[in-house]
mmCIF file of C-alpha atoms in Angstrom:
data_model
loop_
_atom_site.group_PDB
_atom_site.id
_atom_site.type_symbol
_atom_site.label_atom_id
_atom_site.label_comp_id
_atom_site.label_asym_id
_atom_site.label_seq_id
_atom_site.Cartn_x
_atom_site.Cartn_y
_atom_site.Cartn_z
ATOM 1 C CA UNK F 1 -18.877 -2.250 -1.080
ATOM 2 C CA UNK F 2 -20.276 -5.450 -2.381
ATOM 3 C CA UNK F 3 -21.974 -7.921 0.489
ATOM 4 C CA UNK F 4 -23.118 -11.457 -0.854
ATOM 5 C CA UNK F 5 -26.250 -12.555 0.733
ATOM 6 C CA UNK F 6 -26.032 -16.576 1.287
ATOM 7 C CA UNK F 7 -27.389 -19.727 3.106
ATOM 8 C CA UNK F 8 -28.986 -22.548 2.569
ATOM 9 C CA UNK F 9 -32.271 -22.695 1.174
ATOM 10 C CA UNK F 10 -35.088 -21.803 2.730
ATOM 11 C CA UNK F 11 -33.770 -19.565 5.444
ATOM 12 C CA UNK F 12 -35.387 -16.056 4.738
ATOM 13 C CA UNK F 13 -32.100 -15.351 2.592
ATOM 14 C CA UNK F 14 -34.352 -13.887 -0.799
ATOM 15 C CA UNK F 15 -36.950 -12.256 1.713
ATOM 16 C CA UNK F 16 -34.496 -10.031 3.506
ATOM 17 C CA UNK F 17 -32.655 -9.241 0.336
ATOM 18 C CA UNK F 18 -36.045 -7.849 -0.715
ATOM 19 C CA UNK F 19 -36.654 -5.723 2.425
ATOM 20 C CA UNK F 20 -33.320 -4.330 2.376
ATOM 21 C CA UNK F 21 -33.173 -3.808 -0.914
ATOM 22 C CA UNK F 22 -36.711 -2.452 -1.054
ATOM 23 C CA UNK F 23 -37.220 -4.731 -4.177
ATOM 24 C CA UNK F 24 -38.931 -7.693 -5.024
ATOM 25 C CA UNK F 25 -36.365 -8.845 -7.347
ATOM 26 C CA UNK F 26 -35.515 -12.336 -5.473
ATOM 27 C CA UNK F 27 -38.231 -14.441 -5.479
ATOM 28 C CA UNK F 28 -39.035 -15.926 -1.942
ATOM 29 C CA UNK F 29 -41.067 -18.924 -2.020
ATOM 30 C CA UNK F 30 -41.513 -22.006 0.182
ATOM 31 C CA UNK F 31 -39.555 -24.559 -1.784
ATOM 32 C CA UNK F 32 -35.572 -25.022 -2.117
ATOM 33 C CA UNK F 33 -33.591 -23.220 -5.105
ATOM 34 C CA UNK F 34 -36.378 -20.556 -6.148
ATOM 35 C CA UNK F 35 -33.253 -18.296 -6.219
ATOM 36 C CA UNK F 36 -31.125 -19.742 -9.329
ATOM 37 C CA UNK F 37 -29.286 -16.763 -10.691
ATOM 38 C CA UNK F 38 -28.157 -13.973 -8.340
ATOM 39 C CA UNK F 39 -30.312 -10.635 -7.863
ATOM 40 C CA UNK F 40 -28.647 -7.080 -6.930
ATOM 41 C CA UNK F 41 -29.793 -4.364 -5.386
ATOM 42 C CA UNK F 42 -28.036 -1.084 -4.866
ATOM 43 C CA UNK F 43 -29.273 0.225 -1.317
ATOM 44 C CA UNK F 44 -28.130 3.697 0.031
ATOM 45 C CA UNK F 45 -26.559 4.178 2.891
ATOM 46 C CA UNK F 46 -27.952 6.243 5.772
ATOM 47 C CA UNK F 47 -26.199 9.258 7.288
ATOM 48 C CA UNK F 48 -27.696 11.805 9.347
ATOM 49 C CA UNK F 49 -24.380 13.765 8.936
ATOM 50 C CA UNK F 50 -25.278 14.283 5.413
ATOM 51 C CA UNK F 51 -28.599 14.962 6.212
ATOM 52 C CA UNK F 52 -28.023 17.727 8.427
ATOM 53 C CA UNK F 53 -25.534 19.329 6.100
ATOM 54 C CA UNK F 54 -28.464 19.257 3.170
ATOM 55 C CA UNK F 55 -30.469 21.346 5.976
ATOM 56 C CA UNK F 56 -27.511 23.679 6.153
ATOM 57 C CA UNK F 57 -26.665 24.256 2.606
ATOM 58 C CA UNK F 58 -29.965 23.261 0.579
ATOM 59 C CA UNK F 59 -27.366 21.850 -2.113
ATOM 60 C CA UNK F 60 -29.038 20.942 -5.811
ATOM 61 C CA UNK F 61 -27.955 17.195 -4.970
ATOM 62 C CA UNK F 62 -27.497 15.315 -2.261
ATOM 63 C CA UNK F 63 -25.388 12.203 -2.944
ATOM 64 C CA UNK F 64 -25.029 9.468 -0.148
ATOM 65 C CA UNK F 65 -22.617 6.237 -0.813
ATOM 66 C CA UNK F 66 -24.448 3.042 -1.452
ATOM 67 C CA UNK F 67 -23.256 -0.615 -0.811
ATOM 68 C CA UNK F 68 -24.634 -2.926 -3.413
ATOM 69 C CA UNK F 69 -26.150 -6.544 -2.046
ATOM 70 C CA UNK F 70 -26.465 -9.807 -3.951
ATOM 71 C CA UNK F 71 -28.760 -12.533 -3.558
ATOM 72 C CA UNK F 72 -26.764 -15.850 -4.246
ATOM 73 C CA UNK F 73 -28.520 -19.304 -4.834
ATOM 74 C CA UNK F 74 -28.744 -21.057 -1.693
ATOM 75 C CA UNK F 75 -26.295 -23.491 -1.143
ATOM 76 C CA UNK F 76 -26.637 -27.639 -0.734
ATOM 77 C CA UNK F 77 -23.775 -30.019 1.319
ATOM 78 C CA UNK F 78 -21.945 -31.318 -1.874
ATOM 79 C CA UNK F 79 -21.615 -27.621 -3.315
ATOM 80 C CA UNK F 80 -17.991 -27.791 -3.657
ATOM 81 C CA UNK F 81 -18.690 -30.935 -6.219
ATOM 82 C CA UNK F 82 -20.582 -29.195 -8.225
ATOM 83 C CA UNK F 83 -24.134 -29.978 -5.972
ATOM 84 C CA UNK F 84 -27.289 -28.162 -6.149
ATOM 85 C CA UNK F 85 -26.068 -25.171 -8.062
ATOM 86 C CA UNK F 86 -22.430 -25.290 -6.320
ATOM 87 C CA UNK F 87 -20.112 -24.109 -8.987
ATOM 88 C CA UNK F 88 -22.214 -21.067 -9.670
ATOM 89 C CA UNK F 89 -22.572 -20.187 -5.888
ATOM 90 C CA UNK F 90 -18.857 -20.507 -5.246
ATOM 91 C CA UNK F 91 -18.134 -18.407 -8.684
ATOM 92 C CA UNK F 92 -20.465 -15.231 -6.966
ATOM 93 C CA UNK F 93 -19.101 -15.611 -3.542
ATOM 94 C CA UNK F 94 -15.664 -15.244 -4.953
ATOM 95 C CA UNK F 95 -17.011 -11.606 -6.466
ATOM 96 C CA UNK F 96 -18.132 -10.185 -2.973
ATOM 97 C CA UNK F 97 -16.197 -7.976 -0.424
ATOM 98 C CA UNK F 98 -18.140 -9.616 2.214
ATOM 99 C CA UNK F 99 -20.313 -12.501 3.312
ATOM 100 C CA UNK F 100 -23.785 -11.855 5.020
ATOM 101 C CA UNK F 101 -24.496 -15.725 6.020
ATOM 102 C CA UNK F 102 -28.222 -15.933 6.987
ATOM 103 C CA UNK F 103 -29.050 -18.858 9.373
ATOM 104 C CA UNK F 104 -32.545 -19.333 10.799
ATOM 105 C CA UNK F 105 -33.140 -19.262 14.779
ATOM 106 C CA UNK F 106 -36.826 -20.407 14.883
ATOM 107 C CA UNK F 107 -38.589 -23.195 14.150
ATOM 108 C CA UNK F 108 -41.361 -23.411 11.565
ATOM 109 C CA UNK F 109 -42.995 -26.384 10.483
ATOM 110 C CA UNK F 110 -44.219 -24.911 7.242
ATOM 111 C CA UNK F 111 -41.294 -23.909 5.999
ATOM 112 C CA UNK F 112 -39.719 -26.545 3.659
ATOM 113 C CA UNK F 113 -35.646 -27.354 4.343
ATOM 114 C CA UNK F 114 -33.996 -29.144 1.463
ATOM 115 C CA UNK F 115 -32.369 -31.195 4.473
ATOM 116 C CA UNK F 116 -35.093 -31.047 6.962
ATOM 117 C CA UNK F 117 -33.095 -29.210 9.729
ATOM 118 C CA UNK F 118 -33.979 -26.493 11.721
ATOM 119 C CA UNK F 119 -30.024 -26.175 13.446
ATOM 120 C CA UNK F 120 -28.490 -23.126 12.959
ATOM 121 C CA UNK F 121 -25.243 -24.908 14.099
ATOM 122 C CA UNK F 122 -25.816 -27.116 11.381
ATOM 123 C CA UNK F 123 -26.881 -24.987 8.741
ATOM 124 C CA UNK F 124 -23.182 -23.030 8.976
ATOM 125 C CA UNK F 125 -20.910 -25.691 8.777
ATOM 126 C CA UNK F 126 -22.574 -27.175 6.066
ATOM 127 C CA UNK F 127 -22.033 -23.662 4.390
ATOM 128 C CA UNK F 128 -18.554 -23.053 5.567
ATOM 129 C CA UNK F 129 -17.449 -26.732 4.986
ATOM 130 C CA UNK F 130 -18.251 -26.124 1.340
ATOM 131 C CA UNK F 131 -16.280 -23.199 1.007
ATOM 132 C CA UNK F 132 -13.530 -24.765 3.076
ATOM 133 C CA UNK F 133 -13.440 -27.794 0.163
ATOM 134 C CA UNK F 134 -13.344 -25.213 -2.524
ATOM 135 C CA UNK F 135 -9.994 -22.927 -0.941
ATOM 136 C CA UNK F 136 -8.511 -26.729 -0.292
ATOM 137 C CA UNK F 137 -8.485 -27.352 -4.008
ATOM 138 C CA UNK F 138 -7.501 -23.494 -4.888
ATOM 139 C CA UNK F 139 -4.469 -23.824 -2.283
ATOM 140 C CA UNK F 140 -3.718 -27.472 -3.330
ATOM 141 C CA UNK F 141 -3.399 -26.450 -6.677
ATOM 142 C CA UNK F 142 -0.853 -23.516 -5.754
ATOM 143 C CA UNK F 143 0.784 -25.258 -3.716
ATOM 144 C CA UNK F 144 2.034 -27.776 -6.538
ATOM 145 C CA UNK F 145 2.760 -24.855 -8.961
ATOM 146 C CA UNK F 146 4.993 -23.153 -5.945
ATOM 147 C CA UNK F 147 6.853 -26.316 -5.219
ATOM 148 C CA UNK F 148 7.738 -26.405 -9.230
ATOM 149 C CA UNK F 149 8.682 -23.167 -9.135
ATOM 150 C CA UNK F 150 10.941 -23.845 -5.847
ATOM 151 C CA UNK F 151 12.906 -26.880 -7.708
ATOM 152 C CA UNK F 152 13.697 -24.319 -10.165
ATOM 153 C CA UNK F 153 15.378 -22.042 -7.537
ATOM 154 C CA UNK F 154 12.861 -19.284 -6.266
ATOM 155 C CA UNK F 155 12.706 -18.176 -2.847
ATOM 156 C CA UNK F 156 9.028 -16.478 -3.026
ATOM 157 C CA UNK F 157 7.900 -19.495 -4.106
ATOM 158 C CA UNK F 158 9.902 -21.664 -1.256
ATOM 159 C CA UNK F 159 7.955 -19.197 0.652
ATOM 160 C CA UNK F 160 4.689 -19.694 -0.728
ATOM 161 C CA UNK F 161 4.538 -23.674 -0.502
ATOM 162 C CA UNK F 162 5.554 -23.308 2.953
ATOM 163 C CA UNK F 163 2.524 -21.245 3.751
ATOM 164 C CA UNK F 164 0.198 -23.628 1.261
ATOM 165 C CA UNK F 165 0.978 -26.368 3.727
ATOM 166 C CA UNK F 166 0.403 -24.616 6.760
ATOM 167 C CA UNK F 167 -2.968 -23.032 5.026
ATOM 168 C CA UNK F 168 -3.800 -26.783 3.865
ATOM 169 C CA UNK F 169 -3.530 -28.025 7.359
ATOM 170 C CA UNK F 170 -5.510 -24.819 8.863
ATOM 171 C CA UNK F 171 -8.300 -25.972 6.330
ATOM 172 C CA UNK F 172 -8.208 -29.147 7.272
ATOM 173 C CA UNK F 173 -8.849 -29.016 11.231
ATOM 174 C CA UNK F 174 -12.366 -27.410 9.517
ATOM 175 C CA UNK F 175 -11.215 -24.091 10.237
ATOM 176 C CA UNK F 176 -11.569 -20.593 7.493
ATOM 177 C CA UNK F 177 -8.536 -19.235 6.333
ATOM 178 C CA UNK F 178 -9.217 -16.188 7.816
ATOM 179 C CA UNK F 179 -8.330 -17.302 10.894
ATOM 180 C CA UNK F 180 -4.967 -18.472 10.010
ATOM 181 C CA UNK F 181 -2.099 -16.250 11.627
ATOM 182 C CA UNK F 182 -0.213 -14.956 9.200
ATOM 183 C CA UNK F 183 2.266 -11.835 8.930
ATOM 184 C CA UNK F 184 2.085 -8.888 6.860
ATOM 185 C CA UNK F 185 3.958 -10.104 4.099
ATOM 186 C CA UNK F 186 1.918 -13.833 4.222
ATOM 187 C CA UNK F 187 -1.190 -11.750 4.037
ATOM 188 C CA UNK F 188 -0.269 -10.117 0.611
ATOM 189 C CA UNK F 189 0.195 -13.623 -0.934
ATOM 190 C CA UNK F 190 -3.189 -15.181 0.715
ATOM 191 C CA UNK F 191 -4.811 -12.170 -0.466
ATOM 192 C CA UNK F 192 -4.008 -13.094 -4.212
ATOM 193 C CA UNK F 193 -5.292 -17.000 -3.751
ATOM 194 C CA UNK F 194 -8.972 -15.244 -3.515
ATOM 195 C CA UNK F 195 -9.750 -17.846 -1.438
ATOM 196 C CA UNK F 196 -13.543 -17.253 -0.324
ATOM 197 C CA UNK F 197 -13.016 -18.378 3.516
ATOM 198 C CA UNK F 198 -10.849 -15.748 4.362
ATOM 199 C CA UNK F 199 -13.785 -12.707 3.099
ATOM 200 C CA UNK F 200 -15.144 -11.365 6.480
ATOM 201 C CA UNK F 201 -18.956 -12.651 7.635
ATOM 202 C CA UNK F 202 -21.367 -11.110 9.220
ATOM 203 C CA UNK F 203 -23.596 -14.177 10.363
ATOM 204 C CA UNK F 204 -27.251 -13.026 10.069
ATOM 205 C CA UNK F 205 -29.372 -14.585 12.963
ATOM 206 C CA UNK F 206 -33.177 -14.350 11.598
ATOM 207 C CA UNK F 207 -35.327 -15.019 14.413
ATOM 208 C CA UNK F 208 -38.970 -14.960 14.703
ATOM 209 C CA UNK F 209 -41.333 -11.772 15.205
ATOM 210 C CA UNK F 210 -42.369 -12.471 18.533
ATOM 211 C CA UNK F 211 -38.606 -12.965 19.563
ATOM 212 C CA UNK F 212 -37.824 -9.323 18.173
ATOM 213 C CA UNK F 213 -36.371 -7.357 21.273
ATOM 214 C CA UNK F 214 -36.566 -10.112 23.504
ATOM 215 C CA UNK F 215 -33.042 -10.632 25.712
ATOM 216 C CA UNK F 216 -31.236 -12.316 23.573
ATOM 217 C CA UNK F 217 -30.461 -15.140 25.586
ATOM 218 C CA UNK F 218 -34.172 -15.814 25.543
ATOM 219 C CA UNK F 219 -34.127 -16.639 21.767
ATOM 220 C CA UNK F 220 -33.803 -19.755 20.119
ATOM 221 C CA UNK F 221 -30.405 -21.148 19.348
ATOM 222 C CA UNK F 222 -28.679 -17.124 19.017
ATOM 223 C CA UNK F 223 -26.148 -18.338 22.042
ATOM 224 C CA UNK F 224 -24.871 -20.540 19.510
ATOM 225 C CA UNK F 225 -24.400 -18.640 16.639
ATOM 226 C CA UNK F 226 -22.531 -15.861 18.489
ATOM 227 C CA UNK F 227 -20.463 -18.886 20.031
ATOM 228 C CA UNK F 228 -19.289 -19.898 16.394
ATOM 229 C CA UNK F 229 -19.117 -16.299 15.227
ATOM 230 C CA UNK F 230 -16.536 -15.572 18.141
ATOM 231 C CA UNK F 231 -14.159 -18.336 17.245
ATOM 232 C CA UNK F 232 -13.649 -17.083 13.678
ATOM 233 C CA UNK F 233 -13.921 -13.542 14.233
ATOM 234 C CA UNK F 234 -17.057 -12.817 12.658
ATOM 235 C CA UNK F 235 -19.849 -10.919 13.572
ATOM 236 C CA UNK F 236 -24.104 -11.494 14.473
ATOM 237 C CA UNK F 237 -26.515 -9.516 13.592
ATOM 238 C CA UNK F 238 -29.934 -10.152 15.048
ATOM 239 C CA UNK F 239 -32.706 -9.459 12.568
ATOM 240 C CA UNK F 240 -36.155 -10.539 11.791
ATOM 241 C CA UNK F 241 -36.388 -10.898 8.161
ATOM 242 C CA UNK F 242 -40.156 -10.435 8.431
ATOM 243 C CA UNK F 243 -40.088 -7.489 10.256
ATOM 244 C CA UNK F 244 -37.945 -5.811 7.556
ATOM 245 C CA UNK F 245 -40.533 -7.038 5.216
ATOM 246 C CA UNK F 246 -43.151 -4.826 6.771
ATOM 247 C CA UNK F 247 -40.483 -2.111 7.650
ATOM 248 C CA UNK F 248 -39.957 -1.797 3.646
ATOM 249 C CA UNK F 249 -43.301 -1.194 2.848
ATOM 250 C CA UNK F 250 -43.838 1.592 5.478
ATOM 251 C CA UNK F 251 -42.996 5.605 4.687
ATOM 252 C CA UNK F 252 -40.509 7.571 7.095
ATOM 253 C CA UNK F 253 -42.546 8.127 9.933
ATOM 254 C CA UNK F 254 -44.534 4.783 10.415
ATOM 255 C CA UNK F 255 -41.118 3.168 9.969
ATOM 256 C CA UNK F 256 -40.070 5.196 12.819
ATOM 257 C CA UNK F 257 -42.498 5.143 15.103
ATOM 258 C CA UNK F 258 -42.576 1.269 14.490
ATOM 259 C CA UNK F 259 -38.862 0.883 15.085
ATOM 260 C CA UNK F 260 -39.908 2.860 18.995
ATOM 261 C CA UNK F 261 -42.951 0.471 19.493
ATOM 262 C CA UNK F 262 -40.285 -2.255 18.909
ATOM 263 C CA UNK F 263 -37.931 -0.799 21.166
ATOM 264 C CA UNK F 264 -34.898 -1.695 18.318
ATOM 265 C CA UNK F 265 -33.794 1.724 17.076
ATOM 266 C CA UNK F 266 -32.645 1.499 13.525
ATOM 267 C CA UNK F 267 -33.752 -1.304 10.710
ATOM 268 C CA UNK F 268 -31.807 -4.081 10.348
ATOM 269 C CA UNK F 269 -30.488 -2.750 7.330
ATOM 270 C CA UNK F 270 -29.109 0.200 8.729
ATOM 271 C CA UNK F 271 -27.223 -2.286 11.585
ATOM 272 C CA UNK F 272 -26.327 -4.470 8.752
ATOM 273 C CA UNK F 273 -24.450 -1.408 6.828
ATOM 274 C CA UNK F 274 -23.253 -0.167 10.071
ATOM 275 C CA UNK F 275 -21.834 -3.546 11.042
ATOM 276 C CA UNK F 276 -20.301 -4.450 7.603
ATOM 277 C CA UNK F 277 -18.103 -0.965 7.479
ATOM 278 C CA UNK F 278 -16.715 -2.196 10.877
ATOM 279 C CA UNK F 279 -16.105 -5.114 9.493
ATOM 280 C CA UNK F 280 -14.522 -3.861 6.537
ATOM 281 C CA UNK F 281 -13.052 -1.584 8.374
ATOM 282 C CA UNK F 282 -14.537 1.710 6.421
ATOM 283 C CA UNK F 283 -15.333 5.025 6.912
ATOM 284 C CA UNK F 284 -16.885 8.056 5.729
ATOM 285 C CA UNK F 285 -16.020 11.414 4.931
ATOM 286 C CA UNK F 286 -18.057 14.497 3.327
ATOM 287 C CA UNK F 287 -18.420 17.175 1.332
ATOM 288 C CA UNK F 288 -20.206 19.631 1.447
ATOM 289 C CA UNK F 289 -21.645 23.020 -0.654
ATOM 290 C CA UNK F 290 -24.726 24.231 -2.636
ATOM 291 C CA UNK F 291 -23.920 22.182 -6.092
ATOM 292 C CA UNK F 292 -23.640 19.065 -3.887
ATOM 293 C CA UNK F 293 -23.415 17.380 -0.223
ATOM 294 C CA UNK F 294 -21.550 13.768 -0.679
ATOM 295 C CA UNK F 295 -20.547 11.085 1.517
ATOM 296 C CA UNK F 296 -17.883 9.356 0.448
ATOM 297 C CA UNK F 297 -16.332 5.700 1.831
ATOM 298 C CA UNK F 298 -12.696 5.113 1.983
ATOM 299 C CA UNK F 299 -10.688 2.330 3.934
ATOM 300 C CA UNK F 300 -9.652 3.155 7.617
ATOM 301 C CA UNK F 301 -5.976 4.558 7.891
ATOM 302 C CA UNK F 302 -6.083 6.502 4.042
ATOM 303 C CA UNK F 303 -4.347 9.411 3.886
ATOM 304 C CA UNK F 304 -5.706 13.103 2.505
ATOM 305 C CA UNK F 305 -4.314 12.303 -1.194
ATOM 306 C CA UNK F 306 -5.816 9.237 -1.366
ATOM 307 C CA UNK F 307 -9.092 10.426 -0.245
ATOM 308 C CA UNK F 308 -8.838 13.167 -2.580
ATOM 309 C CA UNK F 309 -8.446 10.775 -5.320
ATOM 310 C CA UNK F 310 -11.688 9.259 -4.667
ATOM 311 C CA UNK F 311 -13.454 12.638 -6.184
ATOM 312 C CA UNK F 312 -11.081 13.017 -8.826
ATOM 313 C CA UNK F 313 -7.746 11.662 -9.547
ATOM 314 C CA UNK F 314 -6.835 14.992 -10.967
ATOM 315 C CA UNK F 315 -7.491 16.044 -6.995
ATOM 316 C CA UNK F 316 -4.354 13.542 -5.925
ATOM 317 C CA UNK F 317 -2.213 14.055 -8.469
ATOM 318 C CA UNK F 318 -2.093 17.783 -7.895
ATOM 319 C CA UNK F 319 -2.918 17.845 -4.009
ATOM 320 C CA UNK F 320 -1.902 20.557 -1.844
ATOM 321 C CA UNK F 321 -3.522 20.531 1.359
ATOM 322 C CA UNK F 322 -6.805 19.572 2.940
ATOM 323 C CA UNK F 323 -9.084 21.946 4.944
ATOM 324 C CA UNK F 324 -11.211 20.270 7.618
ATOM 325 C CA UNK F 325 -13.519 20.339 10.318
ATOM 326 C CA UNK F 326 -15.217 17.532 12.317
ATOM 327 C CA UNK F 327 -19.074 17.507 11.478
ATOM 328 C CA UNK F 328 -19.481 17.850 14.660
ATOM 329 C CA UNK F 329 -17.582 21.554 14.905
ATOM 330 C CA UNK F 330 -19.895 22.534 11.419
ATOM 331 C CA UNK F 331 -23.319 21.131 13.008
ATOM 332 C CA UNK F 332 -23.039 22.821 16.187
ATOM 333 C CA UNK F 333 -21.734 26.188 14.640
ATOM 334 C CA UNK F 334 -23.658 26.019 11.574
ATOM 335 C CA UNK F 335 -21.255 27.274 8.698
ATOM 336 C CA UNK F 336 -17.861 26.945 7.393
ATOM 337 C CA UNK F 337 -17.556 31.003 8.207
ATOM 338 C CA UNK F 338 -18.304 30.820 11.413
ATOM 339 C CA UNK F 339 -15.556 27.712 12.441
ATOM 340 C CA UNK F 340 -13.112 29.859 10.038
ATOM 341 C CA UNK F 341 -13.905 32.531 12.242
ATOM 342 C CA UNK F 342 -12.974 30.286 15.603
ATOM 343 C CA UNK F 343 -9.992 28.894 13.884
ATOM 344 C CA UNK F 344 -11.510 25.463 13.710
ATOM 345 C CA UNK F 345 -10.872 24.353 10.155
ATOM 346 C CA UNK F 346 -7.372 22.929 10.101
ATOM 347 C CA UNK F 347 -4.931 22.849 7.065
ATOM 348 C CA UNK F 348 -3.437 19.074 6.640
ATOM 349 C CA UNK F 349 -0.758 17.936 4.369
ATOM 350 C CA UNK F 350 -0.024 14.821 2.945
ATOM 351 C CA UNK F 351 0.838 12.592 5.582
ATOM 352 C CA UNK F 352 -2.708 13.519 7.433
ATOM 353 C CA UNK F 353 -4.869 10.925 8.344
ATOM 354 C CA UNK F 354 -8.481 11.038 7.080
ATOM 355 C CA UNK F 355 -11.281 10.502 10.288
ATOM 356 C CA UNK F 356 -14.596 9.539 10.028
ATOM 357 C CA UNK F 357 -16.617 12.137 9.546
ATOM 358 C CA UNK F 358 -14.247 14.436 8.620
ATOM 359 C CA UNK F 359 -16.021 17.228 6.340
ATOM 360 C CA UNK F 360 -12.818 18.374 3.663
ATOM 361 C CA UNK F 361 -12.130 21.170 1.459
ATOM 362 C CA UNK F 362 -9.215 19.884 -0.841
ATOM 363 C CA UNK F 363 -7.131 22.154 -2.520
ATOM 364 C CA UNK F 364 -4.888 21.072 -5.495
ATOM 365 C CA UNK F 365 -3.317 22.260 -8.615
ATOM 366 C CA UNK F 366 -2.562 20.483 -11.954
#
């Protein structure tokens, strides 16, 4: 999983990449476009499934799955013409599975805004306008090699212009393509326009310290942001990008008893992860034994073979069967023996669906 990290500049973008990241790779600094070229950072993904299962087998690895973030040059109005740095923050967006959009919700008259706003509301159309210019040109420009291709007798492509036009109108009315109805087979063909406004967002509200576990209907301008983020079926995150600045520099147990002081649970990078596999619509399953305990992530609704393939395409090609338990069966009884012993570890074919959480055995021969 690949998450771009954008907004405009001078939003606490580069200083939560940091925290999250646990790097100082981005530079953060008080003046627009100190982030020119994009910064990664490879974070891994928490899982107290896997951690309990490294208590229970004391494997010689333990592997979690990781999601990798990257930093993108904040954006100016004008982007789509080549602005600011415009072409080069369209090109990374297009490389991203999804979009964490930060927009700031507190005001700060230190902090120096290429545009001098402090509106939220502002901040993302200015963002999503851009993008929405770019996919107009992208499905434009489709659009006219479809209709050639129609004159010359194709139906897919009679097909395709027809859906250009209604995606050209969509965009528009000012509204991301991702919230364009569109059937199964009209999904397939926006899919390969790579358009960037139909990648899923997670808007990332940073508020202020002080505002940290507040009601949220007590802090500045979030109303509005979950207002937009329910029209185009996004999601909000609430997160105080200097909080996770001092979360990153703490070990374990200060981070957790901080977390209790501040009444939040779990970082903001751990609801960021947790909220972008919802989003993209991910899971996790395990394995599990003293060589190795390994999460793995696969999309929602894959079947055993196709799981298995993640390990080893050997293990797909030459599946047999699947033996599972929920981690929640393992935990609770503490081996694979002992829910053998119960009859709790199921044998599933082909057709079986993978759950999250699952903890599999596969068997296969080649």
């Amino acid at each position: 999983m690949k998450l771009g990290v954008v907004g405009l500049p001078n939003v606490g973008k580069s200083t939560l990449f940091n925290a999250i990241t646990q790097t100082s790779n981005a530079q953060a600094a008080n003046f627009p476009f100190c982030t020119i070229e994009p910064n990664t950072g490879m974070v891994m993904v928490p899982d107290k499934r896997l951690d309990r299962l490294t208590e229970m087998y004391h494997p010689k690895k333990t592997t979690p799955t990781t999601v990798e973030f990257v930093d993108i040059a904040g954006l100016v109005k004008g982007a789509s013409h080549g602005e600011g740095l415009g072409n080069k923050f369209l090109s990374h967006i297009r490389e991203v599975d999804a979009i964490v959009h930060v927009v700031r919700c507190f005001d700060d008259d230190n902090i120096i805004r290429a545009d001098c706003s402090s509106d939220p509301v502002s901040d993302i159309e200015t963002v999503n306008l851009e993008l929405i210019f770019a996919d107009l040109e992208t499905v434009q420009r489709r659009r006219d090699k479809a209709a050639r291709q129609k004159n010359g007798g194709d139906k897919s492509a009679a097909r395709e212009a027809e859906l250009c036009e209604r995606m050209i109108a969509h965009l528009s009315e000012g509204k991301p393509g991702r919230t364009l109805p569109v059937d199964a087979d009209e999904k397939a063909i926006v899919a390969s326009w790579f358009l960037l406004t139909t990648k899923p967002v997670i808007y990332a509200a940073n508020i202020a310290e002080e505002d940290l576990g507040k009601p949220e209907d007590q802090v500045k301008d979030l109303d509005k942001v979950k207002a937009i983020a329910a029209a185009e079926g996004a999601e909000v995150l609430v997160i105080s990008a200097a909080i996770e600045e001092e979360i990153s520099q703490m070990d374990a147990e200060e981070k957790a008893e901080f977390l209790e002081e501040l009444g939040i649970g779990s970082s903001g990078m751990e609801r960021m992860i947790t909220a972008c596999y919802h989003l993209l619509g991910l899971i996790s399953f395990l394995t599990c034994g003293e060589d190795e305990c390994r999460a793995w992530t696969i999309t929602r609704g894959t079947k055993a073979p196709q799981a298995a393939g993640k390990i080893h395409t050997d293990f797909e090609r030459g599946f047999i069967r699947a033996e599972i338990v929920p981690f929640e069966t393992l935990s609770s009884l503490g081996s694979m023996a002992a829910c053998k012993e119960k009859g709790l570890v199921r044998s599933e074919g082909k057709d079986y669906v993978m759950q999250d959480g699952d903890v599999v055995l596969f068997r296969f021969n080649v």
